[in-house]
Tab-separated table of C-alpha atoms in Angstrom:
chain	number	residue	atom	x	y	z
A	1	MET	CA	14.040	-30.640	15.728
A	2	LYS	CA	11.855	-34.216	16.650
A	3	GLU	CA	8.624	-34.202	15.630
A	4	LYS	CA	5.957	-34.301	17.512
A	5	ILE	CA	2.319	-35.590	17.974
A	6	ILE	CA	-0.271	-33.574	19.584
A	7	ILE	CA	-3.150	-34.957	21.599
A	8	PHE	CA	-5.582	-32.650	23.066
A	9	LYS	CA	-7.469	-34.904	26.057
A	10	ASN	CA	-8.361	-31.814	29.116
A	11	ASP	CA	-12.122	-33.109	30.100
A	12	SER	CA	-12.776	-35.445	33.155
A	13	VAL	CA	-11.484	-38.439	34.803
A	14	GLY	CA	-14.658	-40.366	32.527
A	15	ASP	CA	-14.052	-39.046	29.615
A	16	LEU	CA	-10.445	-39.938	29.853
A	17	VAL	CA	-11.585	-43.949	30.359
A	18	HIS	CA	-12.573	-44.003	26.971
A	19	SER	CA	-9.286	-41.892	25.364
A	20	ILE	CA	-7.132	-44.672	26.744
A	21	ALA	CA	-6.844	-47.291	24.047
A	22	ALA	CA	-6.830	-45.176	21.237
A	23	ILE	CA	-4.259	-42.656	23.101
A	24	LYS	CA	-2.123	-46.253	23.644
A	25	ASN	CA	-2.854	-46.996	19.353
A	26	ILE	CA	-1.651	-43.978	18.951
A	27	ILE	CA	1.815	-44.460	21.098
A	28	PHE	CA	1.777	-47.840	19.440
A	29	GLN	CA	1.609	-46.788	15.888
A	30	ASN	CA	4.429	-43.781	16.664
A	31	GLN	CA	6.970	-44.782	18.427
A	32	ASP	CA	9.604	-42.877	16.601
A	33	LYS	CA	8.063	-39.367	17.578
A	34	GLU	CA	7.139	-37.696	20.622
A	35	ILE	CA	3.754	-38.110	21.787
A	36	VAL	CA	2.406	-34.760	23.805
A	37	ILE	CA	-0.475	-35.028	25.862
A	38	PHE	CA	-2.633	-32.421	26.840
A	39	LEU	CA	-4.819	-32.950	30.186
A	40	SER	CA	-6.850	-31.351	32.637
A	41	LYS	CA	-5.781	-30.279	35.828
A	42	ILE	CA	-8.690	-33.019	37.015
A	43	ASN	CA	-7.311	-36.199	35.041
A	44	GLU	CA	-3.180	-35.700	35.182
A	45	GLY	CA	-3.537	-38.146	38.337
A	46	PHE	CA	-4.234	-40.123	35.387
A	47	TYR	CA	-1.073	-39.797	33.022
A	48	PHE	CA	0.211	-43.098	34.471
A	49	LEU	CA	-2.577	-44.932	32.358
A	50	PHE	CA	-1.196	-45.140	29.354
A	51	LYS	CA	2.832	-42.762	30.211
A	52	SER	CA	5.590	-44.168	28.092
A	53	ASN	CA	8.815	-43.222	26.687
A	54	ASN	CA	8.243	-41.431	24.013
A	55	SER	CA	5.460	-39.394	25.447
A	56	LYS	CA	5.238	-35.187	27.490
A	57	LEU	CA	2.868	-34.530	29.595
A	58	LYS	CA	1.093	-30.438	29.524
A	59	ILE	CA	-1.171	-29.588	31.524
A	60	LEU	CA	-4.315	-27.210	30.048
A	61	ASN	CA	-7.710	-25.907	32.401
A	62	TYR	CA	-10.648	-27.269	31.780
A	63	HIS	CA	-12.225	-24.611	30.522
A	64	LEU	CA	-9.419	-22.570	28.201
A	65	THR	CA	-7.424	-19.428	29.577
A	66	ILE	CA	-7.440	-16.352	26.877
A	67	ILE	CA	-3.443	-17.349	27.584
A	68	GLU	CA	-3.690	-21.366	27.471
A	69	LYS	CA	-5.433	-20.825	24.374
A	70	ILE	CA	-2.473	-18.746	22.816
A	71	LYS	CA	0.172	-20.286	24.089
A	72	ILE	CA	-1.123	-23.108	22.015
A	73	PHE	CA	-1.664	-21.304	18.776
A	74	VAL	CA	2.246	-20.745	20.205
A	75	TYR	CA	3.472	-24.192	20.659
A	76	LEU	CA	1.942	-25.484	17.411
A	77	PHE	CA	3.280	-22.441	15.363
A	78	THR	CA	7.196	-22.933	16.787
A	79	HIS	CA	7.692	-26.947	16.877
A	80	LYS	CA	7.486	-29.440	13.994
A	81	ILE	CA	3.973	-31.007	14.624
A	82	LYS	CA	3.338	-34.075	11.493
A	83	ASN	CA	-0.636	-34.409	13.780
A	84	VAL	CA	-3.187	-33.197	16.306
A	85	TYR	CA	-6.094	-35.392	17.715
A	86	ILE	CA	-8.587	-33.944	19.113
A	87	LEU	CA	-10.171	-36.591	21.716
A	88	SER	CA	-11.444	-33.532	23.708
A	89	PRO	CA	-14.045	-32.525	21.304
A	90	LYS	CA	-14.006	-28.457	22.798
A	91	ASN	CA	-15.118	-26.300	19.362
A	92	PHE	CA	-11.419	-24.160	19.970
A	93	TYR	CA	-9.003	-26.716	19.038
A	94	PHE	CA	-10.434	-27.462	15.630
A	95	TYR	CA	-9.910	-23.896	14.544
A	96	PHE	CA	-6.244	-24.757	14.194
A	97	SER	CA	-7.318	-26.964	11.595
A	98	LEU	CA	-7.672	-23.144	9.331
A	99	PHE	CA	-4.312	-21.709	10.258
A	100	PHE	CA	-2.055	-24.681	10.188
A	101	SER	CA	-2.816	-26.428	6.868
A	102	LYS	CA	0.401	-28.999	7.027
A	103	ILE	CA	-0.304	-31.010	10.470
A	104	LYS	CA	-3.056	-33.683	9.556
A	105	PHE	CA	-6.033	-33.242	12.262
A	106	PHE	CA	-8.241	-36.202	13.361
A	107	GLY	CA	-11.114	-34.993	15.362
A	108	LEU	CA	-13.572	-36.464	17.505
A	109	CYS	CA	-16.650	-34.462	16.517
A	110	VAL	CA	-19.936	-34.550	18.100
A	111	ASN	CA	-23.851	-33.910	16.771
A	112	GLY	CA	-25.480	-32.879	19.890
A	113	VAL	CA	-29.551	-32.859	20.525
A	114	LYS	CA	-31.092	-29.566	19.361
A	115	GLY	CA	-28.642	-29.170	16.514
A	116	ASN	CA	-25.687	-28.365	18.285
A	117	LYS	CA	-22.641	-29.463	16.892
A	118	ARG	CA	-18.953	-29.911	17.955
A	119	PRO	CA	-17.103	-28.636	15.818
A	120	TYR	CA	-19.555	-26.073	13.189
A	121	LEU	CA	-19.766	-28.431	9.873
A	122	PHE	CA	-17.502	-25.960	7.752
A	123	LEU	CA	-14.624	-26.614	9.560
A	124	ARG	CA	-15.105	-30.309	9.047
A	125	LYS	CA	-13.863	-30.126	5.859
A	126	PHE	CA	-10.516	-29.049	7.274
A	127	LEU	CA	-9.861	-32.313	8.782
A	128	PHE	CA	-7.821	-35.054	7.578
A	129	LYS	CA	-10.258	-37.567	9.203
A	130	PHE	CA	-12.548	-37.409	11.775
A	131	VAL	CA	-15.258	-39.334	13.306
A	132	ILE	CA	-19.088	-38.289	14.661
A	133	ASN	CA	-20.406	-39.137	18.166
A	134	ASP	CA	-24.016	-38.677	16.554
A	135	ARG	CA	-26.150	-38.180	19.636
A	136	GLU	CA	-28.816	-36.805	17.471
A	137	THR	CA	-29.690	-40.250	16.638
A	138	THR	CA	-32.620	-42.305	18.234
A	139	LYS	CA	-31.078	-45.317	16.992
A	140	LYS	CA	-28.077	-47.909	18.656
A	141	ARG	CA	-25.004	-46.230	18.054
A	142	LYS	CA	-21.074	-47.422	18.937
A	143	PRO	CA	-19.491	-46.405	21.913
A	144	THR	CA	-16.857	-43.310	21.995
A	145	GLN	CA	-14.364	-45.949	22.805
A	146	LEU	CA	-14.712	-47.659	19.069
A	147	LEU	CA	-15.420	-44.385	17.309
A	148	GLN	CA	-11.631	-43.252	18.408
A	149	LEU	CA	-9.779	-46.393	17.818
A	150	GLU	CA	-11.027	-45.787	14.121
A	151	LEU	CA	-10.496	-42.363	14.563
A	152	VAL	CA	-6.746	-43.059	15.003
A	153	ASN	CA	-5.901	-46.532	13.042
A	154	THR	CA	-4.166	-45.279	10.580
A	155	ASN	CA	-2.743	-48.776	9.604
A	156	LYS	CA	-6.046	-50.184	9.169
A	157	VAL	CA	-5.840	-53.013	11.578
A	158	ASP	CA	-9.243	-54.126	12.862
A	159	ASN	CA	-8.404	-55.078	16.169
A	160	ILE	CA	-5.593	-54.000	18.403
A	161	ASN	CA	-5.541	-54.740	21.446
A	162	PHE	CA	-4.300	-53.631	24.559
A	163	LYS	CA	-4.510	-54.434	28.152
A	164	LEU	CA	-5.335	-51.181	29.327
A	165	GLY	CA	-5.208	-52.677	32.885
A	166	LEU	CA	-1.689	-51.756	34.689
A	167	ASP	CA	0.100	-53.593	37.532
A	168	ILE	CA	0.914	-50.749	39.853
A	169	LEU	CA	2.431	-51.432	43.223
A	170	MET	CA	0.763	-50.709	46.046
A	171	SER	CA	1.479	-48.236	47.796
A	172	ASP	CA	3.283	-48.394	51.804
A	173	LYS	CA	-0.056	-46.383	52.760
A	174	LEU	CA	-1.806	-48.492	51.622
A	175	LYS	CA	-0.446	-52.076	52.282
A	176	LYS	CA	-1.158	-50.343	56.221
A	177	TYR	CA	-4.069	-49.635	56.128
A	178	LEU	CA	-6.514	-50.974	53.722
A	179	PRO	CA	-7.966	-54.146	53.901
A	180	ASN	CA	-7.305	-57.618	51.851
A	181	ASP	CA	-10.720	-57.705	50.993
A	182	TYR	CA	-13.846	-55.282	51.001
A	183	LEU	CA	-16.457	-53.702	48.389
A	184	PHE	CA	-15.917	-50.624	46.770
A	185	ILE	CA	-18.521	-47.542	47.256
A	186	HIS	CA	-18.303	-43.639	46.234
A	187	TYR	CA	-20.137	-41.539	47.653
A	188	LYS	CA	-20.915	-38.607	44.635
A	189	LYS	CA	-22.642	-35.437	46.934
A	190	ILE	CA	-24.484	-33.971	44.138
A	191	PHE	CA	-26.713	-37.445	42.639
A	192	PHE	CA	-26.709	-38.430	46.629
A	193	GLU	CA	-28.900	-35.650	47.345
A	194	GLU	CA	-30.282	-34.598	44.095
A	195	LEU	CA	-32.258	-38.736	44.402
A	196	GLY	CA	-33.740	-37.435	47.969
A	197	TRP	CA	-30.890	-39.871	50.063
A	198	GLY	CA	-28.307	-37.618	51.158
A	199	ILE	CA	-25.851	-39.204	54.139
A	200	ASN	CA	-29.067	-40.976	56.203
A	201	GLY	CA	-28.935	-43.009	52.838
A	202	LEU	CA	-25.419	-43.568	52.695
A	203	GLU	CA	-25.519	-45.181	55.516
A	204	SER	CA	-28.358	-47.591	54.813
A	205	ILE	CA	-26.499	-48.303	52.080
A	206	LEU	CA	-23.199	-49.224	54.270
A	207	ILE	CA	-25.783	-51.202	56.374
A	208	GLU	CA	-27.183	-53.560	53.254
A	209	LEU	CA	-22.593	-54.062	51.897
A	210	GLU	CA	-22.070	-54.969	55.239
A	211	ARG	CA	-24.219	-58.373	55.303
A	212	TYR	CA	-22.350	-59.240	52.318
A	213	ASN	CA	-18.830	-58.174	53.394
A	214	LEU	CA	-17.771	-56.874	56.794
A	215	ASN	CA	-15.290	-54.874	54.941
A	216	ILE	CA	-16.858	-51.619	52.962
A	217	VAL	CA	-13.964	-48.983	51.590
A	218	LEU	CA	-15.548	-45.220	50.955
A	219	THR	CA	-14.813	-42.579	48.818
A	220	LYS	CA	-16.048	-39.353	48.077
A	221	ASP	CA	-15.425	-36.911	45.186
A	222	ILE	CA	-12.171	-34.408	46.460
A	223	GLU	CA	-14.235	-31.228	46.990
A	224	THR	CA	-13.720	-30.660	50.613
A	225	ASP	CA	-16.886	-30.352	52.545
A	226	GLN	CA	-18.988	-31.291	55.720
A	227	ASN	CA	-19.131	-34.517	54.819
A	228	ASN	CA	-14.938	-34.910	55.264
A	229	ILE	CA	-15.465	-34.265	59.163
A	230	ILE	CA	-18.776	-35.950	59.283
A	231	PHE	CA	-16.969	-39.131	57.763
A	232	ARG	CA	-14.229	-39.041	59.700
A	233	SER	CA	-16.031	-38.973	63.092
A	234	LYS	CA	-17.459	-41.687	62.121
A	235	TYR	CA	-15.485	-44.450	59.799
A	236	LYS	CA	-12.612	-45.552	59.998
A	237	THR	CA	-10.257	-42.970	58.518
A	238	TYR	CA	-6.791	-42.406	56.532
A	239	ASP	CA	-6.074	-38.137	54.706
A	240	PHE	CA	-3.891	-38.832	51.981
A	241	GLU	CA	-2.855	-35.396	52.079
A	242	THR	CA	-2.563	-34.611	55.650
A	243	ASN	CA	-1.085	-38.426	56.375
A	244	LYS	CA	-3.565	-38.747	59.512
A	245	PHE	CA	-4.958	-42.071	60.958
A	246	TYR	CA	-8.488	-41.761	62.481
A	247	ASN	CA	-9.242	-44.910	64.037
A	248	ASN	CA	-12.680	-45.521	64.420
A	249	ALA	CA	-14.601	-48.589	65.412
A	250	SER	CA	-16.375	-49.045	61.621
A	251	ASN	CA	-15.508	-51.644	59.614
A	252	VAL	CA	-16.177	-49.054	57.016
A	253	LEU	CA	-12.459	-47.367	56.120
A	254	PHE	CA	-13.233	-44.297	54.586
A	255	LEU	CA	-10.031	-42.600	52.415
A	256	ASP	CA	-9.407	-38.908	52.087
A	257	ASN	CA	-8.396	-36.843	49.081
A	258	ILE	CA	-7.174	-40.123	47.763
A	259	ARG	CA	-5.611	-39.596	43.777
A	260	GLY	CA	-3.950	-41.917	40.995
A	261	GLU	CA	-2.697	-44.672	41.817
A	262	ASP	CA	-3.835	-45.245	44.813
A	263	LEU	CA	-7.160	-44.593	44.124
A	264	TYR	CA	-6.695	-47.347	40.712
A	265	ASN	CA	-5.411	-50.219	42.764
A	266	VAL	CA	-8.390	-49.585	45.448
A	267	VAL	CA	-9.996	-50.048	42.528
A	268	LYS	CA	-8.767	-52.724	41.555
A	269	TYR	CA	-7.924	-54.639	45.183
A	270	SER	CA	-11.762	-54.714	45.851
A	271	LYS	CA	-13.925	-57.185	45.217
A	272	LYS	CA	-16.665	-55.167	44.515
A	273	VAL	CA	-17.282	-50.995	43.313
A	274	ILE	CA	-20.597	-49.540	43.932
A	275	ALA	CA	-21.005	-46.011	42.939
A	276	ILE	CA	-23.030	-43.959	40.896
A	277	HIS	CA	-21.837	-43.762	37.019
A	278	GLY	CA	-18.815	-42.349	36.074
A	279	MET	CA	-14.807	-42.325	36.850
A	280	MET	CA	-14.953	-45.329	39.335
A	281	THR	CA	-17.410	-47.144	36.642
A	282	ASN	CA	-15.093	-46.559	34.418
A	283	LEU	CA	-11.765	-47.399	36.804
A	284	ALA	CA	-13.625	-50.257	37.579
A	285	TYR	CA	-13.990	-51.775	33.669
A	286	LEU	CA	-10.240	-51.027	33.499
A	287	CYS	CA	-9.444	-53.432	36.083
A	288	LYS	CA	-12.310	-56.099	34.749
A	289	LYS	CA	-14.638	-55.532	38.718
A	290	PRO	CA	-17.624	-56.576	38.610
A	291	VAL	CA	-19.410	-53.368	39.044
A	292	LEU	CA	-22.651	-52.095	39.991
A	293	ASP	CA	-23.555	-48.507	37.779
A	294	LEU	CA	-25.401	-46.154	39.688
A	295	PHE	CA	-26.835	-44.912	36.050
A	296	HIS	CA	-29.152	-41.625	37.047
A	297	CYS	CA	-31.433	-40.671	35.117
A	298	VAL	CA	-34.136	-37.308	34.995
A	299	ILE	CA	-36.133	-38.552	33.079
A	300	LYS	CA	-39.505	-35.553	31.693
A	301	ASN	CA	-39.749	-35.841	28.312
A	302	LYS	CA	-39.476	-38.238	25.267
A	303	ASP	CA	-36.299	-35.941	24.327
A	304	ASP	CA	-34.698	-36.839	28.229
A	305	TYR	CA	-35.886	-40.462	26.997
A	306	HIS	CA	-33.445	-40.578	24.141
A	307	GLU	CA	-30.647	-38.489	25.577
A	308	TYR	CA	-29.956	-41.053	28.559
A	309	LYS	CA	-30.340	-43.834	26.400
A	310	ASN	CA	-27.646	-42.683	23.704
A	311	ALA	CA	-25.454	-41.640	26.619
A	312	PHE	CA	-25.640	-45.366	27.977
A	313	HIS	CA	-24.934	-46.731	25.159
A	314	GLU	CA	-22.087	-44.474	24.519
A	315	PHE	CA	-20.230	-45.170	27.015
A	316	LYS	CA	-21.547	-48.698	28.805
A	317	PRO	CA	-18.468	-50.885	29.207
A	318	ASN	CA	-18.319	-54.630	27.341
A	319	TYR	CA	-17.311	-56.832	29.748
A	320	PRO	CA	-18.829	-59.801	32.120
A	321	GLY	CA	-18.495	-57.907	34.970
A	322	TYR	CA	-20.642	-55.021	34.716
A	323	ASP	CA	-24.258	-54.647	35.920
A	324	PHE	CA	-26.749	-51.292	35.996
A	325	ILE	CA	-28.913	-50.037	37.769
A	326	ILE	CA	-31.014	-47.169	37.912
A	327	PRO	CA	-30.895	-45.424	41.484
A	328	ARG	CA	-35.402	-44.573	42.162
A	329	LYS	CA	-35.611	-41.720	45.188
A	330	ASN	CA	-37.261	-44.440	47.238
A	331	LEU	CA	-33.839	-45.912	48.434
A	332	LYS	CA	-35.554	-49.359	49.668
A	333	LYS	CA	-36.626	-50.205	46.303
A	334	THR	CA	-33.193	-49.266	45.169
A	335	ILE	CA	-30.844	-51.168	47.850
A	336	LYS	CA	-33.630	-54.117	47.074
A	337	LYS	CA	-32.292	-54.303	42.859
A	338	MET	CA	-28.666	-53.793	44.261
A	339	LYS	CA	-28.555	-57.042	46.105
A	340	PHE	CA	-29.125	-59.501	43.155
A	341	PHE	CA	-25.640	-57.691	41.566
A	342	LEU	CA	-24.858	-58.015	45.669
A	343	ILE	CA	-24.958	-62.458	45.439
A	344	LYS	CA	-23.587	-62.851	42.946
A	345	ASN	CA	-20.294	-65.042	43.571
A	346	ILE	CA	-20.574	-65.001	47.541
């Protein structure tokens, strides 16, 4: 039976991006073993980012069911496992270290605000190696990508630089409908509504973007709602689920139900990316595209300030094309701030 290495990473796409370097490091250092990567249904479409000849994909829910927990336990018990890397710091995974003493467990641990710790301190002593993402501190801290590299780098190499971005052939669908030169913007409903912008705010932003580039490509979160119908009626639209194209008179192309490699390539071939902090800004980082990160904060007290400051340092990409602003409910002021990014290198 071939020796296996397990990676638990069933969380969001945004979080997954920050683990890519660590996952590639594990694969690089263990080419004689089978790497079994557990991803969530949310991020399984991005397995291609680190897929290799010796890796295997398994799918879990973001929130594990009782049945899934039992199946994971049985899997560890019935297979020859050398190492387990817990890169998605869910408390449940750390309990396995109590029952499987022959397996080396590596864990990304979290010291959360108000003393909330994952895992509990007594479990950490059963881990072979762990690093701590200290969200309690008010000091500047290491980004989570670097912490994970320190966790998995057993060969003690100071700098292993992987090419995180990939060259993936563009699908025939994108070749047919994607403009040659365009700005890319992602609409995240919950934050646009929290800011009081809504659909009208998006329209104002699109009008501003068209001043700097004639072609705009628009996406939204995968949940189907009334906005899918609204966008389809206003903008040129291609629906990846139905394979239907709606040729409306608009400079905006709405790509509905786009996922995985197609979404990656839309980001990669864009001129610039504008999005609320999350999956799209992280994909832009992978492709080293100029990106304007709309880092939405709701700060009511000192604790909120330190929490958002910590989150910013935890996930902030480090490359010349990265810009960020904190969006305000006053959309006119926010658009004014956006202009500094839009006029760069035009």
